[in-house]
Amino acid sequence: MTKIVSATREWPSQPMLVGAFARDVWFWHAHGIETERATEDIDISMEFPDWRGFNRFSKILHEIGFSQPVPNHPEKLLDAQSGQKIDILPFGALAVDGHAIIWPTDQSRWSILGFEETYRHAALLKLPLSSSPGIRIATLPAMVLLKMVAFYERLQDRKRKDGADIAFILAHYLEAGNKDRLMRAPEANIMDQVEGDLQRAAALLIGKDMGRLAGLDARAEIVAHLKQEIGSASRCPLARELVRRLSDGNFGRARQVLGDLLTGIQTGSLP
């Protein structure tokens, strides 16, 4: 990771940690909460003006010891020295419609909905033994936003992995430095709203935090999905994942938690 940060020292934008490694930084490294699923690769998102910029950056990484082990997948890199796998997730002006990128290698379409606001609201992680300015890291509410977009975009491929991560963040959000917020303004009324239920309070709180950072398009998409989750008789894949991982088999409880998440997003301040 230090290599990546060093390579971007003169770059116009900073790299940003997203995905499972960012989750582990917040829970394990910052708060001592052990996560359930180990990660082999590090997902790093960066803003690029066009694909030429992405290719220039890829060339820089190859010059400092990274290789591309998978043909036609320039986003997947391997550090020859450490064996660390890196995934580079581009966003920015190279998007075709502001919402998605089209990879030149295979014409596959990836949604980047939510990445720009995630970058704007990211925290700064200082690296040990490094004189670099550090690396941005997606906040937990932003991670839920991105994971929900990915969950619904590639449902069959992502529902187990992203569903597990969303459930884990919901289950442990209060422990990750947020419980005291329930006792002071502006969140002091949350416990009354959920009748003292801490699990529901966590969902409502993280929903409010998501609502405060989400752009209009991302907000509209997530709200539409959540309304379907709590109202549909059959099209509720995230509720079914929460049944398995958060609500002890109780489908009604899973829907209630998603309803609180929806309420939080809708009542959170627009950016």
Coordinates of C-alpha atoms in Angstrom, one line a residue:
M1 CA 0.0 0.0 0.0
T2 CA 2.9 2.3 0.7
K3 CA 4.1 1.7 -2.9
I4 CA 0.7 2.9 -4.2
V5 CA 0.7 6.0 -2.1
S6 CA 4.3 6.8 -3.1
A7 CA 3.4 6.4 -6.8
T8 CA 0.5 8.9 -6.4
R9 CA 2.5 11.5 -4.6
E10 CA 2.5 13.8 -7.7
W11 CA -0.9 12.6 -8.9
P12 CA -3.8 15.1 -9.0
S13 CA -6.0 12.8 -6.8
Q14 CA -5.3 10.6 -3.8
P15 CA -6.0 6.9 -3.8
M16 CA -8.9 5.7 -1.6
L17 CA -9.3 2.4 0.2
V18 CA -12.6 0.7 -0.3
G19 CA -13.9 -2.8 0.1
A20 CA -13.0 -5.5 2.7
F21 CA -9.6 -4.1 3.6
A22 CA -11.2 -0.7 4.4
R23 CA -13.8 -2.6 6.5
D24 CA -11.0 -4.3 8.4
V25 CA -9.2 -1.0 9.1
W26 CA -12.3 0.5 10.7
F27 CA -13.3 -2.5 12.7
W28 CA -10.2 -4.4 13.6
H29 CA -7.4 -1.9 13.5
A30 CA -9.4 1.1 14.8
H31 CA -11.7 -0.7 17.3
G32 CA -10.5 -4.2 17.9
I33 CA -13.6 -5.8 16.4
E34 CA -12.7 -9.0 14.6
T35 CA -14.2 -9.4 11.2
E36 CA -15.7 -12.6 9.9
R37 CA -14.2 -12.8 6.4
A38 CA -10.5 -12.4 5.6
T39 CA -9.6 -10.5 2.4
E40 CA -6.8 -11.5 0.0
D41 CA -6.8 -8.3 -2.1
I42 CA -6.8 -4.6 -1.4
D43 CA -9.4 -2.5 -3.4
I44 CA -8.1 1.0 -4.2
S45 CA -10.3 3.5 -6.0
M46 CA -8.9 6.5 -7.9
E47 CA -10.2 9.3 -10.0
F48 CA -9.0 9.6 -13.6
P49 CA -9.9 12.1 -16.3
D50 CA -9.8 9.5 -19.0
W51 CA -8.5 6.0 -19.9
R52 CA -5.2 7.5 -21.0
G53 CA -4.7 8.7 -17.4
F54 CA -5.6 5.2 -16.1
N55 CA -3.1 3.7 -18.5
R56 CA -0.3 6.1 -17.5
F57 CA -0.9 5.2 -13.8
S58 CA -0.8 1.5 -14.6
K59 CA 2.5 2.0 -16.4
I60 CA 3.9 3.7 -13.3
L61 CA 2.8 0.8 -11.1
H62 CA 4.4 -1.7 -13.5
E63 CA 7.7 0.3 -13.3
I64 CA 7.8 -0.1 -9.5
G65 CA 7.2 -3.8 -9.4
F66 CA 3.5 -4.5 -10.1
S67 CA 2.4 -7.0 -12.7
Q68 CA -0.9 -7.8 -14.4
P69 CA -1.5 -11.5 -13.7
V70 CA -5.0 -11.8 -15.4
P71 CA -5.2 -11.1 -19.1
N72 CA -7.7 -8.4 -20.1
H73 CA -8.1 -7.3 -16.5
P74 CA -5.9 -4.2 -16.1
E75 CA -7.6 -3.5 -12.8
K76 CA -6.0 -6.6 -11.2
L77 CA -2.4 -6.1 -10.1
L78 CA 0.1 -8.1 -8.2
D79 CA 3.1 -6.8 -6.2
A80 CA 6.0 -9.1 -7.2
Q81 CA 7.9 -8.3 -4.0
S82 CA 5.2 -8.9 -1.4
G83 CA 2.7 -11.0 -3.3
Q84 CA -0.1 -8.6 -2.4
K85 CA -3.0 -8.4 -4.8
I86 CA -4.4 -5.0 -5.7
D87 CA -7.6 -4.1 -7.5
I88 CA -7.7 -0.6 -9.0
L89 CA -11.3 0.8 -9.3
P90 CA -11.4 3.9 -11.5
F91 CA -14.0 6.6 -11.4
G92 CA -14.4 10.2 -12.6
A93 CA -14.6 11.8 -16.0
L94 CA -13.8 8.5 -17.8
A95 CA -17.4 7.4 -17.0
V96 CA -19.7 7.2 -20.0
D97 CA -22.7 8.7 -18.3
G98 CA -21.5 9.7 -14.9
H99 CA -22.8 6.4 -13.5
A100 CA -20.7 3.7 -15.0
I101 CA -17.4 2.9 -16.7
I102 CA -16.9 0.7 -19.8
W103 CA -13.7 -1.2 -19.7
P104 CA -11.9 -0.9 -23.0
T105 CA -10.5 -4.4 -22.8
D106 CA -13.7 -6.4 -22.8
Q107 CA -16.5 -3.7 -22.9
S108 CA -17.8 -4.8 -19.5
R109 CA -19.9 -2.2 -17.6
W110 CA -19.2 -1.3 -14.0
S111 CA -21.3 1.0 -11.9
I112 CA -19.4 3.8 -10.2
L113 CA -22.6 5.3 -8.6
G114 CA -21.6 6.6 -5.2
F115 CA -17.9 6.7 -5.7
E116 CA -17.6 10.5 -6.1
E117 CA -19.4 11.3 -2.9
T118 CA -17.6 8.5 -1.1
Y119 CA -14.3 10.2 -2.1
R120 CA -15.5 13.6 -1.0
H121 CA -16.4 12.3 2.5
A122 CA -13.5 9.9 2.9
A123 CA -11.3 9.9 6.0
L124 CA -7.6 10.2 5.8
L125 CA -5.5 7.2 7.0
K126 CA -1.9 8.0 7.9
L127 CA 0.5 5.2 7.1
P128 CA 3.1 4.1 9.7
L129 CA 6.7 4.8 9.0
S130 CA 5.8 6.9 6.0
S131 CA 6.3 10.6 5.2
S132 CA 3.5 10.5 2.6
P133 CA 0.2 12.5 3.2
G134 CA -1.5 9.1 3.7
I135 CA -4.4 7.5 1.8
R136 CA -8.1 8.2 1.8
I137 CA -10.4 5.5 3.3
A138 CA -14.1 5.1 2.6
T139 CA -16.3 5.6 5.8
L140 CA -18.5 2.8 6.9
P141 CA -21.7 4.5 5.7
A142 CA -20.2 5.1 2.3
M143 CA -19.1 1.4 2.2
V144 CA -22.7 0.3 2.8
L145 CA -23.8 2.6 0.0
L146 CA -21.2 1.2 -2.4
K147 CA -21.9 -2.4 -1.4
M148 CA -25.7 -1.9 -1.9
V149 CA -25.1 -0.6 -5.4
A150 CA -22.8 -3.6 -6.2
F151 CA -25.2 -6.0 -4.5
Y152 CA -28.1 -5.1 -6.8
E153 CA -26.0 -4.6 -9.9
R154 CA -24.5 -8.1 -9.9
L155 CA -26.9 -9.9 -7.7
Q156 CA -25.9 -13.5 -8.4
D157 CA -22.2 -12.8 -8.2
R158 CA -22.3 -10.5 -5.2
K159 CA -25.2 -11.3 -2.9
R160 CA -23.4 -13.6 -0.5
K161 CA -20.3 -11.5 -0.2
D162 CA -21.8 -8.0 -0.1
G163 CA -24.8 -9.2 1.9
A164 CA -22.5 -10.5 4.6
D165 CA -20.5 -7.3 4.7
I166 CA -23.7 -5.1 4.9
A167 CA -25.0 -7.3 7.7
F168 CA -21.7 -7.1 9.6
I169 CA -21.5 -3.4 9.4
L170 CA -25.1 -3.0 10.6
A171 CA -24.4 -5.4 13.4
H172 CA -21.3 -3.6 14.7
Y173 CA -21.8 0.0 13.7
L174 CA -22.5 1.2 17.2
E175 CA -19.4 -0.5 18.6
A176 CA -17.2 1.2 16.0
G177 CA -17.3 4.5 17.8
N178 CA -20.9 5.5 17.3
K179 CA -22.8 4.4 20.4
D180 CA -22.2 7.6 22.3
R181 CA -23.8 9.5 19.5
L182 CA -27.2 8.2 20.5
M183 CA -26.9 10.2 23.8
R184 CA -26.4 13.6 22.2
A185 CA -27.9 15.9 19.6
P186 CA -28.7 15.6 16.8
E187 CA -29.2 11.8 17.3
A188 CA -30.6 11.8 20.9
N189 CA -34.1 10.9 19.8
I190 CA -33.2 7.8 17.9
M191 CA -33.6 5.4 20.8
D192 CA -37.1 6.7 21.4
Q193 CA -37.9 6.2 17.7
V194 CA -36.9 2.5 17.8
E195 CA -38.2 1.8 21.4
G196 CA -34.8 1.3 22.8
D197 CA -33.8 -1.4 20.3
L198 CA -30.0 -1.1 19.7
Q199 CA -30.0 -3.1 16.4
R200 CA -32.7 -0.9 15.0
A201 CA -30.9 2.2 16.3
A202 CA -27.8 1.2 14.4
A203 CA -29.7 0.8 11.2
L204 CA -31.4 4.2 11.6
L205 CA -28.2 5.9 12.5
I206 CA -26.1 4.5 9.6
G207 CA -29.1 5.3 7.3
K208 CA -28.9 9.0 8.4
D209 CA -25.2 9.0 7.8
M210 CA -25.7 7.5 4.4
G211 CA -28.4 10.1 3.6
R212 CA -26.0 12.9 4.6
L213 CA -23.3 11.8 2.1
A214 CA -25.2 10.2 -0.8
G215 CA -25.7 12.2 -4.0
L216 CA -29.2 12.5 -5.5
D217 CA -28.8 9.6 -8.0
A218 CA -27.3 7.2 -5.5
R219 CA -29.9 8.1 -2.9
A220 CA -32.7 7.6 -5.3
E221 CA -31.5 4.2 -6.4
I222 CA -30.9 2.9 -2.8
V223 CA -34.3 4.2 -1.6
A224 CA -36.0 2.4 -4.5
H225 CA -34.3 -0.8 -3.7
L226 CA -35.2 -0.6 0.0
K227 CA -38.8 0.2 -0.7
Q228 CA -39.0 -2.9 -2.8
E229 CA -37.2 -4.9 0.0
I230 CA -39.8 -4.0 2.6
G231 CA -42.8 -4.1 0.3
S232 CA -42.4 -6.9 -2.2
A233 CA -43.6 -10.4 -1.6
S234 CA -40.7 -12.0 -3.5
R235 CA -38.1 -9.5 -4.7
C236 CA -36.3 -8.9 -1.4
P237 CA -32.8 -10.4 -1.7
L238 CA -31.1 -8.2 0.9
A239 CA -33.8 -9.0 3.5
R240 CA -33.1 -12.7 2.8
E241 CA -29.4 -12.2 3.3
L242 CA -30.1 -10.4 6.6
V243 CA -32.3 -13.3 7.7
R244 CA -29.3 -15.6 7.4
R245 CA -26.8 -13.2 9.0
L246 CA -28.4 -10.6 11.3
S247 CA -31.9 -11.4 12.4
D248 CA -31.6 -15.1 13.6
G249 CA -33.9 -16.4 10.9
N250 CA -36.7 -13.8 11.5
F251 CA -37.7 -12.4 8.1
G252 CA -40.0 -9.8 9.6
R253 CA -37.2 -8.5 11.8
A254 CA -34.9 -8.3 8.8
R255 CA -37.4 -6.1 7.0
Q256 CA -37.9 -4.0 10.1
V257 CA -34.1 -3.3 10.2
L258 CA -34.2 -2.4 6.5
G259 CA -37.2 -0.1 7.1
D260 CA -35.1 1.7 9.7
L261 CA -32.2 2.0 7.3
L262 CA -34.6 3.5 4.7
T263 CA -36.1 6.0 7.2
G264 CA -32.6 7.1 8.1
I265 CA -31.6 7.7 4.5
Q266 CA -34.8 9.6 3.8
T267 CA -34.4 11.8 6.9
G268 CA -30.7 12.3 6.5
S269 CA -29.6 15.7 5.2
L270 CA -28.9 16.1 1.5
P271 CA -25.2 16.9 0.7

